[in-house]
Coordinates of C-alpha atoms in Angstrom, one line a residue:
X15 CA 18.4 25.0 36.9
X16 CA 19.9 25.5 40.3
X17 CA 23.6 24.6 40.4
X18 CA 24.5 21.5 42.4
X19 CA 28.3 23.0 43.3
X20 CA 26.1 26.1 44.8
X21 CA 23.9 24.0 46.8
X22 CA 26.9 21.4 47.6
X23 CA 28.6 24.6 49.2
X24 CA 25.8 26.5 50.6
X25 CA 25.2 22.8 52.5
X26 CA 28.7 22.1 53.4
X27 CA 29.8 25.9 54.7
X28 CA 26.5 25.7 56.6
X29 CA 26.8 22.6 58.8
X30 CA 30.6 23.2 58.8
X31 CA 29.7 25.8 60.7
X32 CA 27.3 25.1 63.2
X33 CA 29.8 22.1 63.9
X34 CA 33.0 23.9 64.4
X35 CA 31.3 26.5 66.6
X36 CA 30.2 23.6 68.7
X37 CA 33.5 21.8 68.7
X38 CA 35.1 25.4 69.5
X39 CA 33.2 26.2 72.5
X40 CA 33.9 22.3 73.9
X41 CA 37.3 23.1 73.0
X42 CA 37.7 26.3 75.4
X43 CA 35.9 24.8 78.2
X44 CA 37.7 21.5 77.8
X45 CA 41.1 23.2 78.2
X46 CA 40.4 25.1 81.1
X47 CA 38.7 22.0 82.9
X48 CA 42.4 20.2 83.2
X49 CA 43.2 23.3 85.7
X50 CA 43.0 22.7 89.5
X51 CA 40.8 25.0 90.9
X52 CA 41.2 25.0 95.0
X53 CA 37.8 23.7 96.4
X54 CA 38.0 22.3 99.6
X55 CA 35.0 21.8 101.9
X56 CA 34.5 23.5 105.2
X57 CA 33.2 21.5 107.9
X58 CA 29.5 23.1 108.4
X59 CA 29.2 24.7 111.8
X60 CA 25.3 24.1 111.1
X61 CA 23.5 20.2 110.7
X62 CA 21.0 20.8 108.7
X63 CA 17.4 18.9 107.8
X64 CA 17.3 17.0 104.5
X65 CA 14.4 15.5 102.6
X66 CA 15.6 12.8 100.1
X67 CA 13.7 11.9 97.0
X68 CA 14.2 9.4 95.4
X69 CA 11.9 8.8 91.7
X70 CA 11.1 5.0 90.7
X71 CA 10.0 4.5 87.3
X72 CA 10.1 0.7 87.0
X73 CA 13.6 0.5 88.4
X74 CA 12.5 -2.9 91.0
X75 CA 15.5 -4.3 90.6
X76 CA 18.1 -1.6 91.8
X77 CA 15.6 0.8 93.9
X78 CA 16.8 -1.0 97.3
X79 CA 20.5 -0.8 96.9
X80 CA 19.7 3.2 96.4
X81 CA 17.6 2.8 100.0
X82 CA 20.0 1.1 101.6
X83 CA 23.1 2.7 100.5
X84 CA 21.2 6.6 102.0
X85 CA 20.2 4.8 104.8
X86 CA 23.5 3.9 105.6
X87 CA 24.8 7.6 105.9
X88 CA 27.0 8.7 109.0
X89 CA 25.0 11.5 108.7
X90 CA 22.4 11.7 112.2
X91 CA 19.4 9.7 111.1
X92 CA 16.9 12.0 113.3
X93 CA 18.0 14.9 110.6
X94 CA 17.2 13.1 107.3
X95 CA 14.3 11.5 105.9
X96 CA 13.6 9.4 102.5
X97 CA 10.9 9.5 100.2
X98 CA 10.3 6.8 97.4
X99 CA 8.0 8.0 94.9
X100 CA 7.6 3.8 93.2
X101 CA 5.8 4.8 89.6
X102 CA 4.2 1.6 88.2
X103 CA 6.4 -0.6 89.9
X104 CA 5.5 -4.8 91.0
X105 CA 3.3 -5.1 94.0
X106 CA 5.7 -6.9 95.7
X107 CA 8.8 -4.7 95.0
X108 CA 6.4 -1.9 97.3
X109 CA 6.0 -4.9 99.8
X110 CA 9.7 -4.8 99.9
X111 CA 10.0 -0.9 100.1
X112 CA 7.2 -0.6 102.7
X113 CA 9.3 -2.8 105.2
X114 CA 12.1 -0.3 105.3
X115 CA 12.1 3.2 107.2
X116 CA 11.0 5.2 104.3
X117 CA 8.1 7.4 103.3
X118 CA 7.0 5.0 100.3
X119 CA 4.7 7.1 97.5
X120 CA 2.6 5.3 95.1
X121 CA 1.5 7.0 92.3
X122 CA -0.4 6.0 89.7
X123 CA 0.2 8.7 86.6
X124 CA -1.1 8.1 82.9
X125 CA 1.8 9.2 81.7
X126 CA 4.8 9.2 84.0
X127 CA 7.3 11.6 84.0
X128 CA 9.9 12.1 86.7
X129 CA 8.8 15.8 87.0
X130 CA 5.1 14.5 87.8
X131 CA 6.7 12.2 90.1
X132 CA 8.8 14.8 92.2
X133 CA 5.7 17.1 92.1
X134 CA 3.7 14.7 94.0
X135 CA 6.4 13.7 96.5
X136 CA 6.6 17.7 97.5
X137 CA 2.9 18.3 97.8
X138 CA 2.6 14.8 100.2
X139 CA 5.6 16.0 102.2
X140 CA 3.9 16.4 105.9
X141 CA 3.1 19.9 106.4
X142 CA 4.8 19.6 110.0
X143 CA 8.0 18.7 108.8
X144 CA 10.8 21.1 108.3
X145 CA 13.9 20.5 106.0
X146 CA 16.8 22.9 104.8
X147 CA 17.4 21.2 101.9
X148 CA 16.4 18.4 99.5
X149 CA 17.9 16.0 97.7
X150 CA 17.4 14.5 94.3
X151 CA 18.8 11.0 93.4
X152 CA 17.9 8.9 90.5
X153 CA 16.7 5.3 91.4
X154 CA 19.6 3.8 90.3
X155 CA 22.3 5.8 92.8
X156 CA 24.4 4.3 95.2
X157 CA 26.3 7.0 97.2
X158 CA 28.9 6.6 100.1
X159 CA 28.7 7.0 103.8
X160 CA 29.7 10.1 104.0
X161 CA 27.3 11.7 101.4
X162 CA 25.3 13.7 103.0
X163 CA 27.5 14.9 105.4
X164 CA 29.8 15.9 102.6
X165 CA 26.3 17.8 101.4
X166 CA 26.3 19.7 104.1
X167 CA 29.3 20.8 104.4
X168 CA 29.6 21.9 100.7
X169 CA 26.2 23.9 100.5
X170 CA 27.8 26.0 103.9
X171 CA 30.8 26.3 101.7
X172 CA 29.2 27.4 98.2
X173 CA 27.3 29.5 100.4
X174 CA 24.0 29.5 97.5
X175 CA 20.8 27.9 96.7
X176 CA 22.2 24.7 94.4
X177 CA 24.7 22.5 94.4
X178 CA 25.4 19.2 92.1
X179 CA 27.6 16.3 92.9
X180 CA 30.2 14.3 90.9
X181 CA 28.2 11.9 88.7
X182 CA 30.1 8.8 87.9
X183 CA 29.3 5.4 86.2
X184 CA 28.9 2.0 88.1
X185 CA 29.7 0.3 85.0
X186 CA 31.1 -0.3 82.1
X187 CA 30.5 -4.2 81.0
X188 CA 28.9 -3.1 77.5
X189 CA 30.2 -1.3 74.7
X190 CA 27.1 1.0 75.9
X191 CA 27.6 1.7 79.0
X192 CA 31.2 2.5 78.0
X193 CA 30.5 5.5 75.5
X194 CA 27.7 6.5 78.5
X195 CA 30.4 6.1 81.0
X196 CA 32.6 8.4 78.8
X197 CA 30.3 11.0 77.9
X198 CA 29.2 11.6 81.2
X199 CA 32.7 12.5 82.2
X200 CA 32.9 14.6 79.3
X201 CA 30.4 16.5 80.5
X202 CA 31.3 16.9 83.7
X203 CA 34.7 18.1 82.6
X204 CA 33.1 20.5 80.2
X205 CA 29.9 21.8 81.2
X206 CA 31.0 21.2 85.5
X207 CA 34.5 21.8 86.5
X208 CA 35.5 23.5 82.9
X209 CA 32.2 26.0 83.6
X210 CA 33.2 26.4 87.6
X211 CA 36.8 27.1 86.2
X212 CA 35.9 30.7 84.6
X213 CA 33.3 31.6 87.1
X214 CA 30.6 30.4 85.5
X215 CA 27.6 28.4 86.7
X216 CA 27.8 23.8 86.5
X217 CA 25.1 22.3 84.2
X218 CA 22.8 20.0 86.7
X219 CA 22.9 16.3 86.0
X220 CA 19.7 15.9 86.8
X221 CA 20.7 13.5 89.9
X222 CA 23.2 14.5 92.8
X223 CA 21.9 17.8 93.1
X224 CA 21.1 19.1 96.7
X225 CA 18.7 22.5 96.7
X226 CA 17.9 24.8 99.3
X227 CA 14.4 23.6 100.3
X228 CA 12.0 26.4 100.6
X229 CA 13.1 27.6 96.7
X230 CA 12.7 24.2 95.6
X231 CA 9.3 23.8 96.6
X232 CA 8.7 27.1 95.2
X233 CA 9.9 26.9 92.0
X234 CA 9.7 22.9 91.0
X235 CA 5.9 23.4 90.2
X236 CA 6.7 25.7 87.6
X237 CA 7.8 22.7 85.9
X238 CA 5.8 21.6 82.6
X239 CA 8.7 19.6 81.0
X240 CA 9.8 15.7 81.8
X241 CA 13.2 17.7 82.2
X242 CA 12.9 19.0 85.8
X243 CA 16.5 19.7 86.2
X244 CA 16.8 21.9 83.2
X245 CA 14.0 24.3 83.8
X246 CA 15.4 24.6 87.7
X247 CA 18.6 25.3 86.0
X248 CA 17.0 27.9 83.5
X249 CA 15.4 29.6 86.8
X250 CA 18.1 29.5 88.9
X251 CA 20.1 31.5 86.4
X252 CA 17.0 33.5 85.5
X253 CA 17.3 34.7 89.6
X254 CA 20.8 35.0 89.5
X255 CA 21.8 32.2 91.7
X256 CA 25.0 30.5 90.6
X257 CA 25.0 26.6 90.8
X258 CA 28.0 25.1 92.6
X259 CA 29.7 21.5 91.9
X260 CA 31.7 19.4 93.6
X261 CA 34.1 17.1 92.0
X262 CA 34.8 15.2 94.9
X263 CA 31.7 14.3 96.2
X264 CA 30.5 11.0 94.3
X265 CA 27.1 9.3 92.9
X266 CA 27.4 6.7 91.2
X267 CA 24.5 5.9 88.9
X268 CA 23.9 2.6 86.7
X269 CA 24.7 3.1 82.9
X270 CA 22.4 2.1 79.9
X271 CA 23.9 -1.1 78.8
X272 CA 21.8 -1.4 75.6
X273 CA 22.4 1.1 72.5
X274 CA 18.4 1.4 72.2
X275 CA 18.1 2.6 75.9
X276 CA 21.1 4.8 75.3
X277 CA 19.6 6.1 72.4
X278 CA 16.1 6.7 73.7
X279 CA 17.9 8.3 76.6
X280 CA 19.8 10.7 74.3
X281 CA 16.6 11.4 72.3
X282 CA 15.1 12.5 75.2
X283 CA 18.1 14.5 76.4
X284 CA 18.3 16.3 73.0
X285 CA 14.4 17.5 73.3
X286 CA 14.7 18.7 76.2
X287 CA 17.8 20.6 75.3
X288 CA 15.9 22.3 72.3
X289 CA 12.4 22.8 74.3
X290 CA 15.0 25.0 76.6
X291 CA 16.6 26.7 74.2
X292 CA 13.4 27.7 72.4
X293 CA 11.5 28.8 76.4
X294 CA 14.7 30.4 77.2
X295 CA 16.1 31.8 73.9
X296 CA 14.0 35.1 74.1
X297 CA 15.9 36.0 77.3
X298 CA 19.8 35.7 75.7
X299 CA 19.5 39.4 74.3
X300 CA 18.6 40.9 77.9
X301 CA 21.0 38.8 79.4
X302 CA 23.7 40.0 77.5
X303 CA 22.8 43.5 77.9
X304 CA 21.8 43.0 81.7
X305 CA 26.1 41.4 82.2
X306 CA 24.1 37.8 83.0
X307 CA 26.7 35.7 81.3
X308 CA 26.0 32.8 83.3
X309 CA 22.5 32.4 81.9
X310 CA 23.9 34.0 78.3
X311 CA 26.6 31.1 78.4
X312 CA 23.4 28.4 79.4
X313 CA 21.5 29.9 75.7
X314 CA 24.4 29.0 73.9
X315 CA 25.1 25.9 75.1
X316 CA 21.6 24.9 74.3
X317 CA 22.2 25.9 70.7
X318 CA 25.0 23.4 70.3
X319 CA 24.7 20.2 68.6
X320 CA 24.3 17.4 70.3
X321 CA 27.6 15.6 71.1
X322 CA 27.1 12.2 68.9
X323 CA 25.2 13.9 66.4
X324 CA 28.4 16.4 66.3
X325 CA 30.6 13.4 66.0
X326 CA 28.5 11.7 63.5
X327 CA 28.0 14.9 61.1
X328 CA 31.8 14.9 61.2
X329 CA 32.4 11.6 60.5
X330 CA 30.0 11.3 57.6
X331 CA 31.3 14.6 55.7
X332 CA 35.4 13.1 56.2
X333 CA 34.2 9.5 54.8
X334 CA 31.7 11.1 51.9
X335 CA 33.2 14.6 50.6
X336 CA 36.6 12.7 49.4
X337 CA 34.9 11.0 46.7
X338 CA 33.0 13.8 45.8
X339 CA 35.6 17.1 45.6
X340 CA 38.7 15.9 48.2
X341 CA 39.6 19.8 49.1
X342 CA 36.1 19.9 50.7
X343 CA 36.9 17.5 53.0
X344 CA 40.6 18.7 54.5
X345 CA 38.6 21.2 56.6
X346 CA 36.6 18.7 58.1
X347 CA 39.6 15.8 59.0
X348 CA 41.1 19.0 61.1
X349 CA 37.7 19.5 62.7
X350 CA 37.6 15.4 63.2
X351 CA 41.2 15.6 65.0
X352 CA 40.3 19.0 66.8
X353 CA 36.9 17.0 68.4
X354 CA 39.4 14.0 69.3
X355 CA 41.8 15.5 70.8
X356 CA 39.4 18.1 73.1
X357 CA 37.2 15.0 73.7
X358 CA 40.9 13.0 75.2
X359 CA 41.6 16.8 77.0
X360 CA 37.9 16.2 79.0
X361 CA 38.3 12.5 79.8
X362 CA 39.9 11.1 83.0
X363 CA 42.9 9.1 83.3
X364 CA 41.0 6.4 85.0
X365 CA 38.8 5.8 81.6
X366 CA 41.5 6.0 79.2
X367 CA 42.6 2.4 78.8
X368 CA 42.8 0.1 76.1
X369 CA 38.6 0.4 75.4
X370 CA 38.5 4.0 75.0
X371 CA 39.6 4.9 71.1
X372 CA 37.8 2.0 70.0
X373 CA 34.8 2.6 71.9
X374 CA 34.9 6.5 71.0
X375 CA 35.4 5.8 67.4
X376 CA 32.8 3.3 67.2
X377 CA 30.4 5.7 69.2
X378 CA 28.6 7.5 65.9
X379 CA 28.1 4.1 64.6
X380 CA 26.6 2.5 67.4
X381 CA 24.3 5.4 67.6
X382 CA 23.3 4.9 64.0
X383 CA 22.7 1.4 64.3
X384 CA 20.7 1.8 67.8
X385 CA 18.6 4.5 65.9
X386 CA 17.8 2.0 62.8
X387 CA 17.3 -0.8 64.9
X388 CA 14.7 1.1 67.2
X389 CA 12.9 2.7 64.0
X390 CA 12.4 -0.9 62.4
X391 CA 11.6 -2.7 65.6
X392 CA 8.6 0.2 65.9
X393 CA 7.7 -0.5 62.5
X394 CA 7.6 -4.1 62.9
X395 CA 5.1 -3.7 65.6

């Protein structure tokens, strides 16, 4: 008969583990995130051509602030142009797209992906046109005057083939969009400024990102994944080209407000991560031998739990191994405060008010509930 205290340990030692390694490496990366690091933009002696895309997945009722706010841009309009791709969107939301001075796609894909959708936007981009560099913004953006002009002067500065921007939340009106809000800054302290801190390469957010054009249009049709971002991330390293970000240049995106979007979001997130790790995994041991830390540090941050599953497997072993052998459980209450107080390290001043420790502590329960909810709902249909 096996022994239930052997399997009890084997169990607990083993996600203890895997947890605390995760926690570790926010922890480092957190810390050194709260230092300064001197980036200041240089104006560009050079204007250069940008193409703009823009991806539309049913978003009709925030796709024209997004047009509006890029066609605002101080930024010479003769040296930019915007492309819509509108992906099973209302007839008369194109009506309202086609009016404005935009290149206005209309694809109409089986199954929709934003990868499919930037795929088809490069190969319908006029052969006559030239651009330096494009630009990727999610549908939901809003971004200020000076945007691209700030774009420009950061890639002369950076002085490589991929920069990403300052992600930052529009909102925060549900208890939703405030763990989004929260997390995203987490991440941008961690795996952005903290990464840019030591010398290594910024994660891509996906939106905000400005490439150099010709390797764009190169490489984005290697893309099989609905994750573009993370397979140009995994190439870029792959080449050797280190991806800049700037903290001070904003996009502002819309935040789920629903846990069941935020949860189907984060479901997505956390397959893409592991579909990485397992295309990219086989290169870590070359890497490491090769001195290509930046794309050994990308492996291993693809091996980490996700963040609210991290949170949740914490919370559950400090509320459940009390009742069962209270020693077990000391371990993981210093992991608990460890993850708190890293998490307070990565989040800005600006979101710490009187919503944050009950929204953070309420996060792995909300996430819970949105995943039970969701799995029901299916059921019932």
């Amino acid at each position: 008969m096996i022994d239930f205290w052997l399997i009890l340990y084997i169990i607990d030692w083993t996600l203890f583990i895997f947890t605390a390694g995760t926690v570790l490496y926010l922890g480092f990366y957190a810390i050194v995130s709260l230092f300064n690091k001197s980036q200041e933009l240089n104006k560009a002696k050079i204007q250069r051509r940008f193409i703009v895309l823009i991806p539309s997945y049913q978003q009709d009722s925030v796709i024209e602030q997004t047009i509006l706010s890029i066609l605002s841009q101080s930024y010479p309009q003769r040296l930019f142009d915007v492309t819509v791709i509108s992906d099973h969107q209302s007839e008369m939301t194109n009506m309202r797209l086609a009016q404005y001075p935009i290149t206005l796609l209309t694809p109409d894909f089986e199954e929709s992906s934003k990868t499919k959708s930037i795929q088809y936007a490069i190969l319908n981009l006029p052969e006559f046109k030239i651009y330096d560099l494009v630009v990727i913004l999610d549908a939901d953006n809003i971004v200020n005057q000076e945007f691209l002009t700030n774009i420009n002067d950061a890639y002369e500065t950076a002085a490589t083939k991929a920069i990403q921007a300052h992600c930052i939340s529009r909102n925060r009106d549900t208890v939703a969009a405030r763990m989004d809000a929260i997390f995203e800054e987490i991440n941008n302290s961690i795996f952005r400024k903290g990464h840019i801190n030591v010398g290594f390469s910024a994660s891509l957010a996906g939106s905000g990102v400005a490439y150099d054009f010709n390797w764009y249009k190169e490489n984005v049709m290697k893309a099989k994944t609905a994750g573009e971002e993370k397979e140009m991330e995994a190439l870029l390293l792959r080449q050797g080209i280190f991806i800049d970000y700037f903290e001070k240049i904003y996009v502002y995106g819309e935040k789920k407000r629903t846990t069941e979007k935020l949860n189907e979001q984060r479901g997505r997130w956390a397959i893409q991560q592991l579909q990485n790790f397992i295309r990219n995994v086989r290169f870590l041991p070359g890497a490491i031998f090769s001195k290509q830390y930046d794309l050994a540090d990308k492996i291993i941050q693809w091996m980490l739990i996700p963040r609210t599953t991290m949170v949740g497997i914490i919370m559950l072993m400090c509320v459940v191994l009390p009742f069962i052998y209270l020693t077990m459980a000391i371990k993981w209450w210093i992991l608990g405060a460890l993850v708190l107080f890293f998490f307070a390290l990565a989040t800005p001043d600006y979101l710490v008010d009187e919503m944050w420790d009950k929204t953070f502590l309420r996060s792995p329960f909300v996430t819970l509930w949105g995943k039970l909810y969701t799995r029901f709902k299916k059921r019932d249909k």
